[in-house]
Short mmCIF file of C-alpha atoms and ligand atoms in Angstrom, two decimals:
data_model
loop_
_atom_site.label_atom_id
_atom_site.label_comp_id
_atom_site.label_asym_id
_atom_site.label_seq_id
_atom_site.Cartn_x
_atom_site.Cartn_y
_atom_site.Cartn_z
CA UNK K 24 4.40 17.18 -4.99
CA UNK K 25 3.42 13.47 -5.33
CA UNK K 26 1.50 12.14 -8.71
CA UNK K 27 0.39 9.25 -9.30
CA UNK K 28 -1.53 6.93 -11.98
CA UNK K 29 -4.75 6.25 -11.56
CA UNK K 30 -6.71 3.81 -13.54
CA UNK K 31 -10.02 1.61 -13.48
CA UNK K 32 -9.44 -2.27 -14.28
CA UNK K 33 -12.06 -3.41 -16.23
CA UNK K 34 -12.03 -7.06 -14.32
CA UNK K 35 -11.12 -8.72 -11.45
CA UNK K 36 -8.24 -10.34 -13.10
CA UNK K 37 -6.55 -6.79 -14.40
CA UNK K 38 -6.95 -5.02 -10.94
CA UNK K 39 -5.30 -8.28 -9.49
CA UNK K 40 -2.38 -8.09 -12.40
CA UNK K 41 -1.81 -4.51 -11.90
CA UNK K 42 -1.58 -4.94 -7.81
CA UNK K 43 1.00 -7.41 -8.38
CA UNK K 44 3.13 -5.18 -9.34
CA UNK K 45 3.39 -3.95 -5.94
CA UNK K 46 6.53 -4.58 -4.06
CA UNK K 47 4.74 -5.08 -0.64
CA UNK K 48 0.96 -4.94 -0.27
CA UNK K 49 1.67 -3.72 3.01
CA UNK K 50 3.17 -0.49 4.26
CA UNK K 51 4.96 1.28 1.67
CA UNK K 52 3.34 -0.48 -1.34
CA UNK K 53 3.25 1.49 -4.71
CA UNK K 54 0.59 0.23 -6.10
CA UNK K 55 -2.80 0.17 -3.46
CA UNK K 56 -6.67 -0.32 -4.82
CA UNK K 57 -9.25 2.23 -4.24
CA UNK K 58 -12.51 1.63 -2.82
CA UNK K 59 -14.51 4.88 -0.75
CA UNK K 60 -11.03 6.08 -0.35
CA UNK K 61 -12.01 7.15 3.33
CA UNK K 62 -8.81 5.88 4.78
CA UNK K 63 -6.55 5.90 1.41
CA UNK K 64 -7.16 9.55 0.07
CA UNK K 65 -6.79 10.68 3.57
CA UNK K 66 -3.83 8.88 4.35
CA UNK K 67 -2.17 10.24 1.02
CA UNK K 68 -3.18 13.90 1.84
CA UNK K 69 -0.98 13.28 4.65
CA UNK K 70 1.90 11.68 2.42
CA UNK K 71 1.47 8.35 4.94
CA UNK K 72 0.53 6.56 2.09
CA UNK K 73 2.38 7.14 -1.58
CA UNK K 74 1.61 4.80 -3.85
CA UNK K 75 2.90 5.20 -7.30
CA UNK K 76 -0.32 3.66 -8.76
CA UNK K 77 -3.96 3.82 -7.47
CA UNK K 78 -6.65 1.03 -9.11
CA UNK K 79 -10.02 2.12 -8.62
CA UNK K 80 -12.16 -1.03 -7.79
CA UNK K 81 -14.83 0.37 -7.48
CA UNK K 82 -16.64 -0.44 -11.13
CA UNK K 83 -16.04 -4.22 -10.06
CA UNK K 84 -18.92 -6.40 -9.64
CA UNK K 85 -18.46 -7.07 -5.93
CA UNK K 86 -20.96 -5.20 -4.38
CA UNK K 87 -23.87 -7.72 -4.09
CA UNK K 88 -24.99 -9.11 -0.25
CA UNK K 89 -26.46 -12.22 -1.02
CA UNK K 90 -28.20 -15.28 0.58
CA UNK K 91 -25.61 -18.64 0.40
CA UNK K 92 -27.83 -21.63 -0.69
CA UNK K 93 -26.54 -22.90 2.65
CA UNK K 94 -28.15 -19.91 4.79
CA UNK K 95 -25.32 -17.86 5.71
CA UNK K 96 -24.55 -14.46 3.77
CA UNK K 97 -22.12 -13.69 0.99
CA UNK K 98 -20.93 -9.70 1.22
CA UNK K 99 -18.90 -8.25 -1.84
CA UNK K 100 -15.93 -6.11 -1.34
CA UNK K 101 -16.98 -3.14 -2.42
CA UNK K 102 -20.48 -3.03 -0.87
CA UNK K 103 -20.92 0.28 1.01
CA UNK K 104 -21.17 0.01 5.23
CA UNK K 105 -24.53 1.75 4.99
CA UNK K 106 -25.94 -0.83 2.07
CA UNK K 107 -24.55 -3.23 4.33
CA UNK K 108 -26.07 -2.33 7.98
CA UNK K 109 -29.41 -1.46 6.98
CA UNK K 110 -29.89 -4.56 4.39
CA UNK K 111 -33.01 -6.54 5.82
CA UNK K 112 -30.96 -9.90 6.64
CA UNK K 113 -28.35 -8.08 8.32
CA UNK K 114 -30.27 -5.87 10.85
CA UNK K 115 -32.87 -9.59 11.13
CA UNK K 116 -30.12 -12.65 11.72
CA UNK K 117 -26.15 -10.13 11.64
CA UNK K 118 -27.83 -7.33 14.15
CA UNK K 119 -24.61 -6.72 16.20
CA UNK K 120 -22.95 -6.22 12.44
CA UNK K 121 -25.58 -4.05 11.77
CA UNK K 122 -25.37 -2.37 15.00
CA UNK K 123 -20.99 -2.08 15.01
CA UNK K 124 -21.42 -0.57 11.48
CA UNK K 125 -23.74 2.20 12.54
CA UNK K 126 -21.54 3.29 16.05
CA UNK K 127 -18.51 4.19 13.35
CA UNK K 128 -17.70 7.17 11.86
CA UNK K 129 -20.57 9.11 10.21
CA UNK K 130 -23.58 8.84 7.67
CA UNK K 131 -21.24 9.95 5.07
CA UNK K 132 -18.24 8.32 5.78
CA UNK K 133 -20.55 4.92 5.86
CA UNK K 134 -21.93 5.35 2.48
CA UNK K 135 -18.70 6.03 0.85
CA UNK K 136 -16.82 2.77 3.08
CA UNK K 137 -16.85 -0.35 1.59
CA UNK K 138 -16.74 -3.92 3.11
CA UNK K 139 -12.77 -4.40 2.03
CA UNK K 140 -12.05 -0.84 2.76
CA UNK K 141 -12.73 -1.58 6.33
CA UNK K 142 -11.26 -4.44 6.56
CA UNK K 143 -7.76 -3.16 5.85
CA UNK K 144 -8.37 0.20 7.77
CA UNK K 145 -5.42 1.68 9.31
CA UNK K 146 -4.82 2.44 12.96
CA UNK K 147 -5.60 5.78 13.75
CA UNK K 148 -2.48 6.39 16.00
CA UNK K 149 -1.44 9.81 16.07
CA UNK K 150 2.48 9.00 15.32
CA UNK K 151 1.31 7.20 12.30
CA UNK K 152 -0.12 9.57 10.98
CA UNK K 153 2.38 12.42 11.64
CA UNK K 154 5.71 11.86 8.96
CA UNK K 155 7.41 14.28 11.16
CA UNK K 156 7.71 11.62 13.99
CA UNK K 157 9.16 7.94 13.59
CA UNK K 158 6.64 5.41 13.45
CA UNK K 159 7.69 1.15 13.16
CA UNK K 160 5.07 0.32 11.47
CA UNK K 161 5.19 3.41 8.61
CA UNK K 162 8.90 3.34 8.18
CA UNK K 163 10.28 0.33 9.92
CA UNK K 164 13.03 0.18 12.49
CA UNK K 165 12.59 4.11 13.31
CA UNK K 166 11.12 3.25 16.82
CA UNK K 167 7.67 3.95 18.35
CA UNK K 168 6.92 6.86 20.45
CA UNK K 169 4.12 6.24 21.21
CA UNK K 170 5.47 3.76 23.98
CA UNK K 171 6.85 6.81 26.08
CA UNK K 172 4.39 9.44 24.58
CA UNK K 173 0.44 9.80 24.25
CA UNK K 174 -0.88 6.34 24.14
CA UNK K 175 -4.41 6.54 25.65
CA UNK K 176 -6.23 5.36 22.92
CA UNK K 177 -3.67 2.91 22.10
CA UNK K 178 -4.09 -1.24 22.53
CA UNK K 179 -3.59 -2.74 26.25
CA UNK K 180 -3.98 -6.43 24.36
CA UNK K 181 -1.61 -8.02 21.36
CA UNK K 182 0.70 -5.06 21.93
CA UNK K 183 4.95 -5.94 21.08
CA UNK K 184 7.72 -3.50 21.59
CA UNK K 185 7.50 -2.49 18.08
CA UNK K 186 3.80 -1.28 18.43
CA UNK K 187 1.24 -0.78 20.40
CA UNK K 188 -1.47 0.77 18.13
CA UNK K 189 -5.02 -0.13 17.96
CA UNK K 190 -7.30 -1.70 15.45
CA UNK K 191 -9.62 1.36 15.01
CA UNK K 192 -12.49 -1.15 13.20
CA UNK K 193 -15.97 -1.39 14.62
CA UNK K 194 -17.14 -3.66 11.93
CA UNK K 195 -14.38 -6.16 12.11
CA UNK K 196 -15.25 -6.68 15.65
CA UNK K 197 -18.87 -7.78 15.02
CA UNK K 198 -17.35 -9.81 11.87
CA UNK K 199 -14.76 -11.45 14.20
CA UNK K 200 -18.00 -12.66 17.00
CA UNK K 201 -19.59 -13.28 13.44
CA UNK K 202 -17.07 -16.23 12.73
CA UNK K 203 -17.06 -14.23 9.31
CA UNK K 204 -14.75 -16.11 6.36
CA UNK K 205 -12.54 -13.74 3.91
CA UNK K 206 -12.53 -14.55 0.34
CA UNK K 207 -9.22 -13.60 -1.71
CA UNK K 208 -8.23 -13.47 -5.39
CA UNK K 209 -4.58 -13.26 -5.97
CA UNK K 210 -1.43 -14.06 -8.62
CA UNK K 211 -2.13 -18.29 -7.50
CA UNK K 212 -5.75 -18.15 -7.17
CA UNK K 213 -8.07 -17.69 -4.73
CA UNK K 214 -8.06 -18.88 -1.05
CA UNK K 215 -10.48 -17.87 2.00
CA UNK K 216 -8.98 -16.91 5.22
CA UNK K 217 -10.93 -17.30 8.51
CA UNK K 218 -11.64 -13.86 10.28
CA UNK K 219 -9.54 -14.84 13.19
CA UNK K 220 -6.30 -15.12 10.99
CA UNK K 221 -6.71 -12.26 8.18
CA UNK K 222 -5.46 -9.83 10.67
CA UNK K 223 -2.00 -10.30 12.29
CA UNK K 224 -0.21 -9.31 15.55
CA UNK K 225 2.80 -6.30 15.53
CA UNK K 226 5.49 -8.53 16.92
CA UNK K 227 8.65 -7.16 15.00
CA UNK K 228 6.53 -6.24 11.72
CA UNK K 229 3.83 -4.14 12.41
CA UNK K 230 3.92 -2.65 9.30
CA UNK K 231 2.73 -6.22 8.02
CA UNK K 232 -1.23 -5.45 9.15
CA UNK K 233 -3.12 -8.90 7.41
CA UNK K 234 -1.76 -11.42 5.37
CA UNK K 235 -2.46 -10.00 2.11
CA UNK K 236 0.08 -10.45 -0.60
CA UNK K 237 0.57 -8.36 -3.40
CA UNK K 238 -2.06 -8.13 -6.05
CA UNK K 239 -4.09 -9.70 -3.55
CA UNK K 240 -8.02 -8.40 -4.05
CA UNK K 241 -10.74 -8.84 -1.28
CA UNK K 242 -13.56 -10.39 -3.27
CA UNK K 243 -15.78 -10.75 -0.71
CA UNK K 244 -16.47 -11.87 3.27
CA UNK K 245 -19.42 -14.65 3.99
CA UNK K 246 -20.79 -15.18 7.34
CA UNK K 247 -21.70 -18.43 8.44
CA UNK K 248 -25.38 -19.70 9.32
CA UNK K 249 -27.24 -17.56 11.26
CA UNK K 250 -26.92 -18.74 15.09
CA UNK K 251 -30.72 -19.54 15.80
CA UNK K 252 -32.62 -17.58 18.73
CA UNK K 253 -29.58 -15.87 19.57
CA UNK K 254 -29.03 -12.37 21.33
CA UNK K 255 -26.87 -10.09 19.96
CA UNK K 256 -25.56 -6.69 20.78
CA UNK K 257 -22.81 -4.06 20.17
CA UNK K 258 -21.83 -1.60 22.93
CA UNK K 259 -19.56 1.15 21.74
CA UNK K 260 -17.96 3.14 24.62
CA UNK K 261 -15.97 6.27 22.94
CA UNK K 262 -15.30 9.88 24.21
CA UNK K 263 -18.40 11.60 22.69
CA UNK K 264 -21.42 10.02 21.75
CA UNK K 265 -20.93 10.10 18.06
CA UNK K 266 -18.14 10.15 15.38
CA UNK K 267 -15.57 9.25 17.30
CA UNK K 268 -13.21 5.77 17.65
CA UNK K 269 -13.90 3.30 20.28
CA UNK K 270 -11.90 3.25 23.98
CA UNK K 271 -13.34 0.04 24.46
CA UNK K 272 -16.26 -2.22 23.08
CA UNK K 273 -18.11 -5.45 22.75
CA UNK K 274 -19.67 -7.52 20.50
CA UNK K 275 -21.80 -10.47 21.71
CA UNK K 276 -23.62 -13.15 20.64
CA UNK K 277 -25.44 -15.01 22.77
CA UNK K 278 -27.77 -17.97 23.54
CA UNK K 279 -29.86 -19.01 26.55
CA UNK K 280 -31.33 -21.91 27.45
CA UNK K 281 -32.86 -22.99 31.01
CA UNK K 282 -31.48 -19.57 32.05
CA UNK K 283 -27.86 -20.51 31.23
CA UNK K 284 -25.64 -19.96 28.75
CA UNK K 285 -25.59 -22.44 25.97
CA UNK K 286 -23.49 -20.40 23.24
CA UNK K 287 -21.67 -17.17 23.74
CA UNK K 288 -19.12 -15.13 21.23
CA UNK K 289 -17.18 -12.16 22.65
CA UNK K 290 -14.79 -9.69 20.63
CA UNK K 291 -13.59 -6.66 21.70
CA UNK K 292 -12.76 -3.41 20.12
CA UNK K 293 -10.37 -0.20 21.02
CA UNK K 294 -8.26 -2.43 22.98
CA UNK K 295 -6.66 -4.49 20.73
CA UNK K 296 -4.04 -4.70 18.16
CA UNK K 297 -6.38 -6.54 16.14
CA UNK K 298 -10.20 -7.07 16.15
CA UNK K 299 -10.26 -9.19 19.74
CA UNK K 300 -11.63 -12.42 19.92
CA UNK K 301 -12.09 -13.94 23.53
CA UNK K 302 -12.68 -17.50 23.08
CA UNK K 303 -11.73 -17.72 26.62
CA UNK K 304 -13.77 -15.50 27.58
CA UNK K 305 -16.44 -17.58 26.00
CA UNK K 306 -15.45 -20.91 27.35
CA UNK K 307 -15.76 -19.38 30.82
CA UNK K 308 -19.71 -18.35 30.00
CA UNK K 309 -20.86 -21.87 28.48
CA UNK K 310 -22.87 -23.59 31.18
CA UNK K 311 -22.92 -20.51 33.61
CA UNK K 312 -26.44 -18.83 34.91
CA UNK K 313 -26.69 -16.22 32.55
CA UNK K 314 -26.29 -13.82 35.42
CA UNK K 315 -24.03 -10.30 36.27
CA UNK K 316 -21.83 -12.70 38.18
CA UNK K 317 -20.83 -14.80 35.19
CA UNK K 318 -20.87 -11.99 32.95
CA UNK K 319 -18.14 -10.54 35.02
CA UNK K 320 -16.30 -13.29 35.36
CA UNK K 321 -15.87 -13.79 31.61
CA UNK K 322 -15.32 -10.22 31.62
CA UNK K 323 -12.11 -10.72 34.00
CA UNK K 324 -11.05 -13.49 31.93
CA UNK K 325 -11.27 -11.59 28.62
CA UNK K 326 -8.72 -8.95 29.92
CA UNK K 327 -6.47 -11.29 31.97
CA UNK K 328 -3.52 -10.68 29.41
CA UNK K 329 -3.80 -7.15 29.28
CA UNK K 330 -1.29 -5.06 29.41
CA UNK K 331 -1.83 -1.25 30.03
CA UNK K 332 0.76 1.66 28.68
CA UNK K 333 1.38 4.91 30.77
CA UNK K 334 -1.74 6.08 29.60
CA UNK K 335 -4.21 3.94 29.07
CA UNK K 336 -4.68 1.38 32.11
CA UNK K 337 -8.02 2.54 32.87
CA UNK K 338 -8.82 0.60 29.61
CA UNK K 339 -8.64 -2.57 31.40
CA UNK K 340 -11.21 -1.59 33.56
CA UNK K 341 -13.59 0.35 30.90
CA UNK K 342 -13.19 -2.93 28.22
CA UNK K 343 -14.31 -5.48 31.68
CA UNK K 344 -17.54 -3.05 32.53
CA UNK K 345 -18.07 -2.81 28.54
CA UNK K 346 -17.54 -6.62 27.87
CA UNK K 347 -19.97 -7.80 31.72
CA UNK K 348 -23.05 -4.72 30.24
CA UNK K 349 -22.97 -5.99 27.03
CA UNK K 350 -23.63 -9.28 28.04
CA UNK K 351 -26.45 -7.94 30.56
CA UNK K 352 -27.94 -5.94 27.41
CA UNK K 353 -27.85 -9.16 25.20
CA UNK K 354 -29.17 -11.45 27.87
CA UNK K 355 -32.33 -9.35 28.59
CA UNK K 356 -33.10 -7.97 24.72
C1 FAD H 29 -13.21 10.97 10.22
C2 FAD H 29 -13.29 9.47 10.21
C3 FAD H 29 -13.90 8.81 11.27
C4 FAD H 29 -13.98 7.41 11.25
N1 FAD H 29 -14.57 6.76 12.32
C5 FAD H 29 -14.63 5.40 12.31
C6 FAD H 29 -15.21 4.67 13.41
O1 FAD H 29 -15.73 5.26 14.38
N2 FAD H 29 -15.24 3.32 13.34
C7 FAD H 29 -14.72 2.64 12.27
O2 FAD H 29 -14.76 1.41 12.27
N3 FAD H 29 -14.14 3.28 11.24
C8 FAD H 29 -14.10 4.64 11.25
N4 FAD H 29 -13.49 5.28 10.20
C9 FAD H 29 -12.79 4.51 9.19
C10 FAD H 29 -13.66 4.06 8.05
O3 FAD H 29 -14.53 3.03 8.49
C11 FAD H 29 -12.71 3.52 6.99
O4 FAD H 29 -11.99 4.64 6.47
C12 FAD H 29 -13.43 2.80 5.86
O5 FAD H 29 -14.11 1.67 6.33
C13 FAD H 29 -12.45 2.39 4.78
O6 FAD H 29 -13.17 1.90 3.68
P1 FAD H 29 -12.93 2.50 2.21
O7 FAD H 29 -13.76 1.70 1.30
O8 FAD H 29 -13.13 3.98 2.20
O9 FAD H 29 -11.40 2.14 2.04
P2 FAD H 29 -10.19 2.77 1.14
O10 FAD H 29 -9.79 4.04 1.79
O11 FAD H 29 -10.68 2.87 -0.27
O12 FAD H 29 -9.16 1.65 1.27
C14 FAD H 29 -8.60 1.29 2.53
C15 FAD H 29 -7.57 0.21 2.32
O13 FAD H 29 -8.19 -0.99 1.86
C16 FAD H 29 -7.57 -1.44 0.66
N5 FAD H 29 -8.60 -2.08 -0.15
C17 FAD H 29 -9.78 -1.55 -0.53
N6 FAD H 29 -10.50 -2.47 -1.22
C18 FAD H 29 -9.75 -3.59 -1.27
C19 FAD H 29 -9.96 -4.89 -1.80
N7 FAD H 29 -11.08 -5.23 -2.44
N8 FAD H 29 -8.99 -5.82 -1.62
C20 FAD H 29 -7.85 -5.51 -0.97
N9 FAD H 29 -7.60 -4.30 -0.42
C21 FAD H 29 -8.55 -3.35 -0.56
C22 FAD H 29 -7.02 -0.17 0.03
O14 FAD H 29 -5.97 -0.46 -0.86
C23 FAD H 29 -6.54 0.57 1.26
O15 FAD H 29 -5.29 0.09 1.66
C24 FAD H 29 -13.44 6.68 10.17
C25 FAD H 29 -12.84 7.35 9.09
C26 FAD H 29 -12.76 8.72 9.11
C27 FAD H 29 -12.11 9.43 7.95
S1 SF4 H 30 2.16 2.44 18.16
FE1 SF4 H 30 2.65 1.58 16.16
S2 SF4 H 30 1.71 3.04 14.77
FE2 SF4 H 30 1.95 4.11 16.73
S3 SF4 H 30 4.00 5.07 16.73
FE3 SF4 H 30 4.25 3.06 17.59
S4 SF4 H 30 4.86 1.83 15.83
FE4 SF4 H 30 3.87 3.64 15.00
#
C-alpha cells in the first residue's frame, strides 16, 4: 500500500518551498498540492498519481474574487467553482464562465473544485487512468493505445503521435474566450502567464500538461475588463444531459453592431488537447452579418485542422453545429 505525508503550509511561501522539492511538477511528481482533491484523491485511489508528499492549500488565503481597480476580476486559487459561478459579477459581466462552470460535473463536485484545481485537471482518457495499460503521458515512452483502441471521446485538434487525449475542462474554455491571465508564485518569484500559453500541446511530452515548474503555486487567475454590451454563451453538447464530459462545446463572446459582427471570441471544448482557442475562427466573423451563414463559416474555419481518430470523426461535425448554434444563441440573447 502507498503512504504518504500530508501536511498544511502555513503560507504561501512554505507550500511553494515544500513543492520544490518535487522532481517534476508534472506527471510523476512526489510532491503535488491539494485543493478539493476531486481529481487528485481520485487519481491516487487509482495509484495514477503517487506522490510521496501531499500539501494541503487549502487554509491559504487565496480564495477571494475580487473587483481590480481597473474593472476586470481577480479569482484566488482556491476559490470553489460554485462560489465562483454564482458570484454576482460573474453571472452579470463573466456569464459564459458562469454558465461553463455550471454544465461540469455536479453540485458537489463544484463546491469542493477550486479555481487551480481545474485548471490543472487531468484528461479523463480511459488508458490514463487504467495502470494496467501503457499510457505516454503517465509513464512515458510506453506508447498510446488509445490511437488503435477506444478513442471517441478523445481530441480531433492539437493531437501528436504520442497523445491524443482531451482537455476534459469546461471552465478553462470560457477562461480561454475570457482572455483570462494566470498568476504564479514559484522558487524565482512570481510571473503571470496568458491563458492561451499555461496549457501546452502533447507533441513528444504529453506528460508535460502546462508550464508549471516545481514548487510552482497558482495564486490566482484575473480576467480582463469586462467586454461592454457583449453576448455571451456556453453550449455544452455531452452524452446525457448532466454529469457527464463534453463531446464538443463552445464558448462565445460576442458583439453586434449595425447587425454585424464587431468583436467575436470562440473556444472550444471536448475536442481539443487543450482548452481551444479559434482566433481564426474569430477573424473570419469580424465584419460579417451576424447571420447562420457567417456563423457557419467561422464554424468551418474553426475545425479546418482537425484531425479525426477511428472513432471520433463525427466530432468534426458535432464541434461545427456546436460552434455555428452557439453563435445563433449568443447573437439573439
Ligand atoms: C465524477 C466527475 C465528473 C466531473 N465532470 C466534470 C465536467 O463535466 N467538467 C469539468 O470541467 N470537470 C469535471 N470534473 C473535474 C473537476 O472539475 C475537477 O476534478 C476539479 O475542477 C479539480 O479541482 P480540485 O480543486 O478538486 O483539484 P485537486 O484534485 O485538488 O487538484 C488537481 C490538480 O491541481 C493541482 N493544484 C491544485 N491547486 C493548485 C495550485 N494552487 N497551484 C498549482 N497546482 C494546483 C493539484 O496538485 C493537482 O495536480 C469532474 C470530476 C469528477 C470526479
Ligand atoms: S491518448 Fe494520451 S492519455 Fe490516452 S493513452 Fe494515449 S498517451 Fe495516454
Amino acid at each position: 500500500m502507498h503512504t504518504f505525508d500530508f501536511s498544511r503550509p502555513p503560507d504561501v511561501a512554505a507550500a511553494i518551498a515544500g513543492g520544490a522539492q518535487a522532481k517534476t511538477a508534472q506527471q510523476g511528481a512526489d510532491v503535488r498540492f491539494l485543493a478539493g482533491g476531486t481529481t487528485l484523491i481520485d487519481l491516487m485511489k487509482l495509484s495514477v498519481e503517487t506522490p510521496a508528499r501531499v500539501l494541503d492549500v487549502n487554509r491559504l488565503p487565496l480564495d477571494k474574487i475580487e473587483v481590480t481597480p481597473d474593472g476586470g476580476l481577480k479569482i484566488g486559487a482556491t476559490v470553489r467553482n460554485s462560489d465562483l459561478a454564482y458570484h454576482p459579477v460573474v453571472k452579470r459581466d463573466y456569464a459564459v464562465l458562469s454558465q461553463a462552470i455550471l454544465s461540469g460535473a455536479s453540485a458537489q463536485l463544484r463546491n469542493m473544485a477550486t479555481t487551480a484545481g481545474n485548471l490543472v485537471q487531468r484528461t479523463r482518457c480511459m488508458y490514463f487512468r487504467d495502470t494496467a495499460m501503457p499510457c505516454n503521458k503517465r509513464e512515458p515512452g510506453t506508447g498510446c493505445p488509445a490511437i488503435t483502441g477506444a478513442n471517441r471521446m478523445l481530441a480531433i485538434l492539437g493531437t501528436s503521435e504520442h497523445c491524443i487525449a482531451t482537455n476534459p475542462s469546461d471552465m478553462c474554455v470560457a477562461m480561454a474566450a475570457l482572455e483570462a491571465t494566470i498568476h504564479i508564485q514559484g522558487t524565482k518569484g512570481s510571473r503571470v502567464v496568458p491563458f492561451a500559453d499555461f496549457h501546452l500541446l502533447p507533441g513528444n511530452t504529453p506528460d508535460r500538461e502546462t508550464v508549471l515548474e516545481p514548487g510552482d503555486l497558482i495564486t490566482h487567475v484575473t480576467l480582463p475588463r469586462p467586454i461592454a454590451g457583449s453576448k455571451q454563451v456556453y453550449l455544452k453538447l455531452r452524452d446525457r444531459a448532466s454529469y457527464e464530459f463534453a463531446l464538443a462545446s463552445a464558448a462565445i463572446v460576442l458583439t453586434i453592431a449595425n447587425d454585424k459582427v464587431k468583436f467575436a471570441r470562440v473556444a472550444m471544448g471536448g475536442v481539443g488537447t487543450k482548452p481551444w482557442r479559434s482566433p481564426e475562427a474569430e477573424a473570419a466573423l469580424v465584419g460579417q452579418p451576424a447571420d447562420p451563414v457567417s456563423f457557419r463559416k467561422a464554424a468551418e474555419v474553426a475545425l479546418r485542422n482537425a484531425k479525426p481518430q477511428s472513432e471520433n470523426k463525427f466530432k468534426i461535425e458535432l464541434a461545427k453545429r456546436c460552434v455555428t448554434h452557439a453563435l445563433k444563441m449568443a447573437a439573439t440573447s
